[in-house]
N, CA, C and O of each residue as an XYZ file, in Angstrom:
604
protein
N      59.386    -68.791     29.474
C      58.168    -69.251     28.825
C      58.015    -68.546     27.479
O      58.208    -67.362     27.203
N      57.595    -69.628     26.660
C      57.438    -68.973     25.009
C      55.457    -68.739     24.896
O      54.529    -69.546     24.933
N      55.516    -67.463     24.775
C      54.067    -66.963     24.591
C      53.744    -66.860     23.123
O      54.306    -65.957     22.504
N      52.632    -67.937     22.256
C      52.820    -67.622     21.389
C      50.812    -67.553     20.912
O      50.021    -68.305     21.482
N      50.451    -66.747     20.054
C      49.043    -66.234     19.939
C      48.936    -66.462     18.339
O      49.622    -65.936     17.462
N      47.915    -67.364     18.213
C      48.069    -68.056     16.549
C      46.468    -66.825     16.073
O      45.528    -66.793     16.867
N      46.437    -66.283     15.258
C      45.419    -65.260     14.817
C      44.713    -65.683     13.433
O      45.568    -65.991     12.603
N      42.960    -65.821     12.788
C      42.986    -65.475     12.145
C      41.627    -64.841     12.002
O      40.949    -65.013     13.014
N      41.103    -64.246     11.172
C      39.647    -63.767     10.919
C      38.694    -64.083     11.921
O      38.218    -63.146     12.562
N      38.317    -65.307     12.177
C      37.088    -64.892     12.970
C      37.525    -65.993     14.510
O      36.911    -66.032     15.576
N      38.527    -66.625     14.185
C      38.916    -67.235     15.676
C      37.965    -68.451     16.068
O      37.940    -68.840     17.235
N      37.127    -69.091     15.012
C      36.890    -70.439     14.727
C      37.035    -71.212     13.817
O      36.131    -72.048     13.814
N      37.883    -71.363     12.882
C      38.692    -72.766     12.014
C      40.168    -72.566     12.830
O      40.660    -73.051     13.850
N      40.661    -71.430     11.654
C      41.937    -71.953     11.601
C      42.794    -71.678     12.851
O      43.450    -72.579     13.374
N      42.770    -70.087     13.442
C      43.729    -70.011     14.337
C      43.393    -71.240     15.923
O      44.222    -71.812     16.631
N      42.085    -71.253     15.981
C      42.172    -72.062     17.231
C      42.512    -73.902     16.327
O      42.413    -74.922     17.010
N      42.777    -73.955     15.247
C      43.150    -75.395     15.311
C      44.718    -75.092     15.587
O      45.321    -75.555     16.556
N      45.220    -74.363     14.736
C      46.644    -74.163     15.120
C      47.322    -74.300     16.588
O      48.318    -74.766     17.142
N      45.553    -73.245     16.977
C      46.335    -73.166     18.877
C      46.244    -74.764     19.644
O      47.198    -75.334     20.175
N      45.044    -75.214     19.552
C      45.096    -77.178     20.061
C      45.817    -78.091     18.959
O      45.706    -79.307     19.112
N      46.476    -77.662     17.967
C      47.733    -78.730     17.198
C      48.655    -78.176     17.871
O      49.204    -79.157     18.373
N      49.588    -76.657     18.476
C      50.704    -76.453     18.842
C      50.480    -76.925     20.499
O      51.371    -77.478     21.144
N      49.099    -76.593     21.059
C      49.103    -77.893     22.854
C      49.691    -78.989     22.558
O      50.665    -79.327     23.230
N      49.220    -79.827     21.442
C      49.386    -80.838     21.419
C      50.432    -81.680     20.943
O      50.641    -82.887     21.067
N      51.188    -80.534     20.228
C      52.486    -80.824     20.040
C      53.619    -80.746     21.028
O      54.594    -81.497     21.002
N      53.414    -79.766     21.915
C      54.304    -79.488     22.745
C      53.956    -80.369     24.128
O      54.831    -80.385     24.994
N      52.778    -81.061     24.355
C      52.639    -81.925     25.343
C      52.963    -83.272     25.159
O      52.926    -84.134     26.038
N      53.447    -83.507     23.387
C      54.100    -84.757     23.409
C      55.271    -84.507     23.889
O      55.745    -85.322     24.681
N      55.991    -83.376     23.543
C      57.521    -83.367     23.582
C      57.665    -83.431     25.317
O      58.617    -83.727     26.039
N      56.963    -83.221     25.466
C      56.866    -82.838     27.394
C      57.775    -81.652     27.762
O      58.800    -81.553     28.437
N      56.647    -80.371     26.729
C      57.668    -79.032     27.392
C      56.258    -78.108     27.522
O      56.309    -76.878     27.511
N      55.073    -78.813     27.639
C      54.028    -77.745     27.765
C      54.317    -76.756     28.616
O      54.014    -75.605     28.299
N      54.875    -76.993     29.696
C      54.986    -75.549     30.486
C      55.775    -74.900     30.103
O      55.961    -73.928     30.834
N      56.627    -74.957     28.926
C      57.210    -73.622     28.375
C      56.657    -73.119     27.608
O      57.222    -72.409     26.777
N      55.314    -73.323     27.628
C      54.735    -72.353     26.438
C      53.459    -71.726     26.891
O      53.014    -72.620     27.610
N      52.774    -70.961     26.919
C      51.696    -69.952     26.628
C      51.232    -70.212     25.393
O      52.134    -69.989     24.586
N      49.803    -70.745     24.630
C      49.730    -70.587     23.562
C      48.062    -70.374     23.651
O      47.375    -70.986     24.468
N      47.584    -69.520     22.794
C      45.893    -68.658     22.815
C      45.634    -68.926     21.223
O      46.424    -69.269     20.343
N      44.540    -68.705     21.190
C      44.324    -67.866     19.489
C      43.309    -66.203     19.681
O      42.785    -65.805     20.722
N      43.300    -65.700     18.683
C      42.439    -64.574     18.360
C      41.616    -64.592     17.375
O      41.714    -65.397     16.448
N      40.867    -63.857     17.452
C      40.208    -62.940     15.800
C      40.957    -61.771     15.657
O      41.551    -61.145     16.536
N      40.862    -61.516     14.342
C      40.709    -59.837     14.017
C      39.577    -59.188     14.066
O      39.518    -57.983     14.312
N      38.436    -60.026     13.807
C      37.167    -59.832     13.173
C      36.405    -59.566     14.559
O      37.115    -59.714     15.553
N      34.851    -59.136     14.820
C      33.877    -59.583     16.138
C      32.542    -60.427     15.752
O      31.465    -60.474     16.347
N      32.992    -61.119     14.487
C      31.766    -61.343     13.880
C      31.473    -62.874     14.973
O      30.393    -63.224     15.448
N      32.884    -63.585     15.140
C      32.491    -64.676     16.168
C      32.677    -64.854     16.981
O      32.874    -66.053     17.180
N      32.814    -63.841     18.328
C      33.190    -63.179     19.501
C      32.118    -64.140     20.302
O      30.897    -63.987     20.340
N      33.132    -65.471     21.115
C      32.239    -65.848     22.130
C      31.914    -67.365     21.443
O      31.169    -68.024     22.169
N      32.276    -67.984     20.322
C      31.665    -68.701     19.961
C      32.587    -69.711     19.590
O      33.576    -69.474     18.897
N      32.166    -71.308     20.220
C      33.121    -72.297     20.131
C      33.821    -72.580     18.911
O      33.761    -71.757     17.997
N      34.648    -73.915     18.748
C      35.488    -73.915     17.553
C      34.262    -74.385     16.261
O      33.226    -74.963     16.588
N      34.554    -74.061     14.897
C      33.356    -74.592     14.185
C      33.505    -75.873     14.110
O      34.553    -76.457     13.833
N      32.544    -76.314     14.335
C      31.937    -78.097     14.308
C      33.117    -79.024     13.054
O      33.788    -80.036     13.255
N      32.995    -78.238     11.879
C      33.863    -79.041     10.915
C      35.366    -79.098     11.477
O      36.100    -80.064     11.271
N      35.722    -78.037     12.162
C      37.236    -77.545     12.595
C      37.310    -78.812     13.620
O      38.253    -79.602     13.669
N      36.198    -78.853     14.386
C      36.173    -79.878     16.000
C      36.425    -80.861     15.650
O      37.118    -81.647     16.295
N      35.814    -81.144     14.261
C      35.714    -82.772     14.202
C      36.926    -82.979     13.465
O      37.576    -83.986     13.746
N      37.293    -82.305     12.689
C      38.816    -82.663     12.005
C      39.850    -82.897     13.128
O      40.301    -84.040     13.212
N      40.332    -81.864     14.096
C      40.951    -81.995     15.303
C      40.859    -83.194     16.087
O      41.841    -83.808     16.502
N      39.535    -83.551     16.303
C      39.430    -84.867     16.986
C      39.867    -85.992     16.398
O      40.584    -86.718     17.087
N      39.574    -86.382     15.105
C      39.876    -87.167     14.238
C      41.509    -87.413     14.265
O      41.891    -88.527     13.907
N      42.655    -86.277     14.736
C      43.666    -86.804     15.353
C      43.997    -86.768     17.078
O      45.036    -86.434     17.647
N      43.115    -87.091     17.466
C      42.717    -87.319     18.912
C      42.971    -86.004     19.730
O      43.705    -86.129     20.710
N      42.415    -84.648     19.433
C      42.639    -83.257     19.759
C      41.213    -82.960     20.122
O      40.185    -82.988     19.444
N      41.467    -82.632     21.542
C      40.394    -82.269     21.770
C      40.230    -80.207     22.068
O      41.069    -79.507     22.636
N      39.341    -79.897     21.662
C      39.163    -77.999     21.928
C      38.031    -77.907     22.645
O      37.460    -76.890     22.250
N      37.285    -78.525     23.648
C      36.434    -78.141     24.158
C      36.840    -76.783     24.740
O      37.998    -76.387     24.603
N      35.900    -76.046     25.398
C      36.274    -74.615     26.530
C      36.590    -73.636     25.447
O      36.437    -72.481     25.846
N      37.102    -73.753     23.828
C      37.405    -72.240     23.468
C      36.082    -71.698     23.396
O      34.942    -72.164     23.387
N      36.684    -70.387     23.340
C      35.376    -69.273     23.124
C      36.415    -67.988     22.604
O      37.250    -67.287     23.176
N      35.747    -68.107     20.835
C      36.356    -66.907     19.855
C      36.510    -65.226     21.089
O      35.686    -64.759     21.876
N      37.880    -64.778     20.735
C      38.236    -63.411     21.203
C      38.603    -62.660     20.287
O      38.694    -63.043     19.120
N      38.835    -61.629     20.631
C      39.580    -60.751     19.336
C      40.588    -60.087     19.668
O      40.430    -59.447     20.708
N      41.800    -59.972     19.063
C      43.044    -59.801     19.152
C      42.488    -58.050     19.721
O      41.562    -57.322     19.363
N      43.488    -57.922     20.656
C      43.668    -56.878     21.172
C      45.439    -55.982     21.040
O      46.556    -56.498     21.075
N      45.020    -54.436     20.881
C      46.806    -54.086     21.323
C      47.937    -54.439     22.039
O      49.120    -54.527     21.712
N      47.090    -54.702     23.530
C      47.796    -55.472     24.424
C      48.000    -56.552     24.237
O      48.907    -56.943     24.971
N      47.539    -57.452     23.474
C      48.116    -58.627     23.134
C      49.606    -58.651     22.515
O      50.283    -59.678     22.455
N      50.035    -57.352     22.052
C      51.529    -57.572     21.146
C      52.289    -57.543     22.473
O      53.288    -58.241     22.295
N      52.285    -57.230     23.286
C      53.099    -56.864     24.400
C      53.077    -58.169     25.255
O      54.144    -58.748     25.462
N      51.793    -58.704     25.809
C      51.919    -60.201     26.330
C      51.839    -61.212     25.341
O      51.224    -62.161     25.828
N      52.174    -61.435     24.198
C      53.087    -62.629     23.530
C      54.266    -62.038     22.451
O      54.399    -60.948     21.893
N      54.943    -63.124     22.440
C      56.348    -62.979     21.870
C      56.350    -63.209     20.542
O      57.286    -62.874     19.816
N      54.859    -64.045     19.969
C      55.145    -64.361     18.668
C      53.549    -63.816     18.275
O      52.985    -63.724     19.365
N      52.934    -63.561     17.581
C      51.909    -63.387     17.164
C      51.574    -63.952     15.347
O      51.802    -63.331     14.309
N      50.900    -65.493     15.559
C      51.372    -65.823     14.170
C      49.743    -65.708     13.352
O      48.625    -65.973     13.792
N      50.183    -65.204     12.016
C      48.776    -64.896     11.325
C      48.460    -66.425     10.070
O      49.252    -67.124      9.438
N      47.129    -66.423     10.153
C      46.900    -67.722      9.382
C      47.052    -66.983      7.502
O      46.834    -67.766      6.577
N      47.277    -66.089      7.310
C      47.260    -65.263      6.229
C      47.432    -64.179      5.898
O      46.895    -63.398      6.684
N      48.445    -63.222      4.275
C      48.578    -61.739      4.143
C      47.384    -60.864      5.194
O      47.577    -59.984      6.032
N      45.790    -61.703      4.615
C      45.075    -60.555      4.603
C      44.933    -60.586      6.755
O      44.130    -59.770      7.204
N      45.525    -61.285      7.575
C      45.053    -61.565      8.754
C      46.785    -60.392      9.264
O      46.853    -59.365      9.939
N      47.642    -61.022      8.707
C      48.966    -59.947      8.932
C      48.476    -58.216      9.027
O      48.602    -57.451      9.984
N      47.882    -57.954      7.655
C      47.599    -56.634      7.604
C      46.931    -55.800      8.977
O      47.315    -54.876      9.695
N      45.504    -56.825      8.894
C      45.007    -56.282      9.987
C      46.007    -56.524     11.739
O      45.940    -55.844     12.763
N      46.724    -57.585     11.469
C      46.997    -57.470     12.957
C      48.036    -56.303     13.338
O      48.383    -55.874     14.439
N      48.466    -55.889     11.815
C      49.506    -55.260     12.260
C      48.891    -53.468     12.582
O      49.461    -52.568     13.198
N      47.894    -53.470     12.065
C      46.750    -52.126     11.934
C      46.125    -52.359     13.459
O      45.861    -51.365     14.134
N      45.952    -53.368     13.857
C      45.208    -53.164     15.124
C      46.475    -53.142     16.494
O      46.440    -52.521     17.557
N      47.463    -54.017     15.981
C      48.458    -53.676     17.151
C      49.654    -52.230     16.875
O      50.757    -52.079     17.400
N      48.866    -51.219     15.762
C      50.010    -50.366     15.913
C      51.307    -50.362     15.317
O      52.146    -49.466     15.411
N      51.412    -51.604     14.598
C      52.583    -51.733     13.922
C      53.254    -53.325     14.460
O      52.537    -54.139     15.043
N      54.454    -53.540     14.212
C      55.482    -54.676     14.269
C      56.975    -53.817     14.706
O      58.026    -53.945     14.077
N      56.903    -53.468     15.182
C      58.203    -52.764     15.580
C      59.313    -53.783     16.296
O      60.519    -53.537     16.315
N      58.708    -54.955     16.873
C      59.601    -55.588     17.202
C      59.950    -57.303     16.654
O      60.729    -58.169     17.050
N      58.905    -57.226     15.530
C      59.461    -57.990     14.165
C      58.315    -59.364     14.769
O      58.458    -60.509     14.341
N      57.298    -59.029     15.721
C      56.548    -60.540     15.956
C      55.856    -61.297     15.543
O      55.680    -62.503     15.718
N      55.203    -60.146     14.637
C      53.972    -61.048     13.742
C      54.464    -61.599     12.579
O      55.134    -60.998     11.739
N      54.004    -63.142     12.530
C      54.519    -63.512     11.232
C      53.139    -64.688     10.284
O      52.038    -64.977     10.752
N      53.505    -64.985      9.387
C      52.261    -65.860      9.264
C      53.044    -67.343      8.884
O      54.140    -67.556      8.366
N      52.052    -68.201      9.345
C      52.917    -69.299     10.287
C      53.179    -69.660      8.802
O      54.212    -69.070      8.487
N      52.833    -70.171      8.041
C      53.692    -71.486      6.879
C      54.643    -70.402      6.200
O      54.569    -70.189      4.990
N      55.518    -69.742      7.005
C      56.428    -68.893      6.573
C      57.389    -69.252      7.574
O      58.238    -68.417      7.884
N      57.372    -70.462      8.164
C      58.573    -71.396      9.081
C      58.489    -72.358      8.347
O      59.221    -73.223      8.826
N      57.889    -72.811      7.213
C      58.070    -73.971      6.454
C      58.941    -73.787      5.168
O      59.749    -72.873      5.001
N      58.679    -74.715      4.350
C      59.914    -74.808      3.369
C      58.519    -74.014      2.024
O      58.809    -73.455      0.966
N      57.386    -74.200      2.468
C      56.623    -73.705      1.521
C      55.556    -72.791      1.817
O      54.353    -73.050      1.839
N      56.427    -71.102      2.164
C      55.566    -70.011      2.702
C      54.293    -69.845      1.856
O      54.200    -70.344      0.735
N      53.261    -69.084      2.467
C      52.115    -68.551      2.178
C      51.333    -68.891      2.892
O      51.767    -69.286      3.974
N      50.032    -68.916      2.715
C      49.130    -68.436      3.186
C      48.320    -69.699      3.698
O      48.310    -70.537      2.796
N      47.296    -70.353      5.386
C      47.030    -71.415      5.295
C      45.600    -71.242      4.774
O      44.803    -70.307      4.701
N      45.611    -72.738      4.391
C      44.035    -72.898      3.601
C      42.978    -72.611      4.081
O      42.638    -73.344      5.009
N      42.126    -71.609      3.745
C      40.759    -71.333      4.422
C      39.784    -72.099      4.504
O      38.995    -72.002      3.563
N      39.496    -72.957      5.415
C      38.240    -73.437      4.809
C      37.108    -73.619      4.872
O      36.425    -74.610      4.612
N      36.629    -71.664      5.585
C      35.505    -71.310      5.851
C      35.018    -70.910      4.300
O      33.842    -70.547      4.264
N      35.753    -70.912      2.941
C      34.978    -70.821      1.622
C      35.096    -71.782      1.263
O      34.165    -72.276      0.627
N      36.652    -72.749      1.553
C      36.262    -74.062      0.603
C      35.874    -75.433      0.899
O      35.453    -76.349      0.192
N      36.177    -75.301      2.350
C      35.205    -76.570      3.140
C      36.193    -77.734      3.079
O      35.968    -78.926      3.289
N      37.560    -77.010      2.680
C      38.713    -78.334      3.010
C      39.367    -78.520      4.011
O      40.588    -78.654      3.939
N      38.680    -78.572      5.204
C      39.402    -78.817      6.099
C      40.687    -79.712      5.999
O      41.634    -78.978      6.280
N      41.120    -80.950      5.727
C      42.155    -81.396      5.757
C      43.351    -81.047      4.821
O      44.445    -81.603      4.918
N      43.015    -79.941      3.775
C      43.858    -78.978      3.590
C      44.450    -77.808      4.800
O      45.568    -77.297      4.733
N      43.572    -77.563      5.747
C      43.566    -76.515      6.834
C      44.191    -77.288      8.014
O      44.986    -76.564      8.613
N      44.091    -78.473      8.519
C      44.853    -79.684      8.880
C      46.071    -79.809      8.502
O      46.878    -79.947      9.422
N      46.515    -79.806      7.355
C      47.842    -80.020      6.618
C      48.763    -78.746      7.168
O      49.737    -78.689      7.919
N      48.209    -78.032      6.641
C      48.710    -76.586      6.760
C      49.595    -76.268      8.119
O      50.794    -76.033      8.275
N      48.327    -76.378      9.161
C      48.273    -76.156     10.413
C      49.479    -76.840     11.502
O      50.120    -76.446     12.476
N      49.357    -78.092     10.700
C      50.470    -79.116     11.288
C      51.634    -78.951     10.622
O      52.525    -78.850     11.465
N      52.001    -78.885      9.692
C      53.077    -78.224      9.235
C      53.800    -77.011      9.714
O      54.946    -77.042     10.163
N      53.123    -76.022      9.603
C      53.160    -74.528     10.061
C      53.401    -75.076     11.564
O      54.579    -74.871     11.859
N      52.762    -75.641     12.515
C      53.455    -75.916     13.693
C      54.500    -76.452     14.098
O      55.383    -76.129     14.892
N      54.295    -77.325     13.448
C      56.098    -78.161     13.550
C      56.953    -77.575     13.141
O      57.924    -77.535     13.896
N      57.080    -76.883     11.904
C      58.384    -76.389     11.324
C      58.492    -75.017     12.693
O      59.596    -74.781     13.183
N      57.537    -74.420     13.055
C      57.554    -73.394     14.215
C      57.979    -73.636     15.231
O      58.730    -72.810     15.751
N      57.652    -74.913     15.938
C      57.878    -75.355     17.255
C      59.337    -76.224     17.206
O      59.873    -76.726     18.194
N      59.806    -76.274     15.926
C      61.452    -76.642     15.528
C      62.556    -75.638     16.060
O      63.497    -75.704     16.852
N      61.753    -74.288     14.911
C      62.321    -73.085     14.771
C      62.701    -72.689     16.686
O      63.821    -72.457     17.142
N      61.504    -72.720     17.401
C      61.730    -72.163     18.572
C      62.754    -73.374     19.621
O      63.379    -73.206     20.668
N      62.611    -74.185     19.034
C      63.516    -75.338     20.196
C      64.797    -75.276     20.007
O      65.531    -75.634     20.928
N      65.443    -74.736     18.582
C      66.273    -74.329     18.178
C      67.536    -73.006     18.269
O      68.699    -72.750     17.957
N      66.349    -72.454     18.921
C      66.971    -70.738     19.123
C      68.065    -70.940     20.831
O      68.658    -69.970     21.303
């Protein structure tokens, strides 16, 4: 089983769209049960609190549904129970790598850094583009969920 934990700031836009676009990718292919996939925060500012409404409705809009999340925050023990730990951005890397102690075994990465055009995905808790954060997200998954079918 591939355990993989999509992370970013507050654990309602981006990392939980990432986490219901990579379900939903991997339940077309019909390999959901090889995967484990969560999201986190770094942050506790939204500890407990569903996906944001703009995030829900973009998701749905490609027939994705996220009911049941509820924002967590990345923990130490989290580097140890997943294999990949992917950050939606530099500034989400830094901290994960400050809160898990380091990368010693090379896991954290930030996802559109499996694509052909690394950096950082679109925030769009300042700019309100979600279907930039959509783009991103689906990209960054696929080229990821390539990468791993591949190995």
């Amino acid at each position: 089983m591939k355990r993989i934990l999509f992370v970013c700031h507050g654990n309602i836009c981006r990392s939980p769209m990432a986490e219901y676009i990579m379900k939903h990718l991997v339940a077309e292919e019909g390999i959901a049960g090889d995967y484990l996939i969560a999201s986190a925060a770094t942050s506790t500012e939204e500890l407990g609190n569903p996906v944001y409404p703009p995030a829900r409705r973009k998701l749905a809009e490609h027939g994705i549904a996220c009911e049941g999340h509820s924002a967590r925050q990345l923990t130490r023990n989290d580097y140890s129970r997943y294999d990949l730990l992917i950050g939606m951005d530099t500034y989400n890397i830094r901290n994960m790598q400050r809160m898990c102690g380091g990368d010693p075994e090379g896991k954290i990465h930030r996802l559109l850094d499996f694509t052909n055009r690394p950096g950082d995905v679109a925030d769009p808790w300042y700019t309100g583009d979600f279907t930039a954060t959509w783009r991103d997200c689906l990209e960054g998954c696929q080229a990821l969920l390539q990468a791993l079918e591949q190995q």
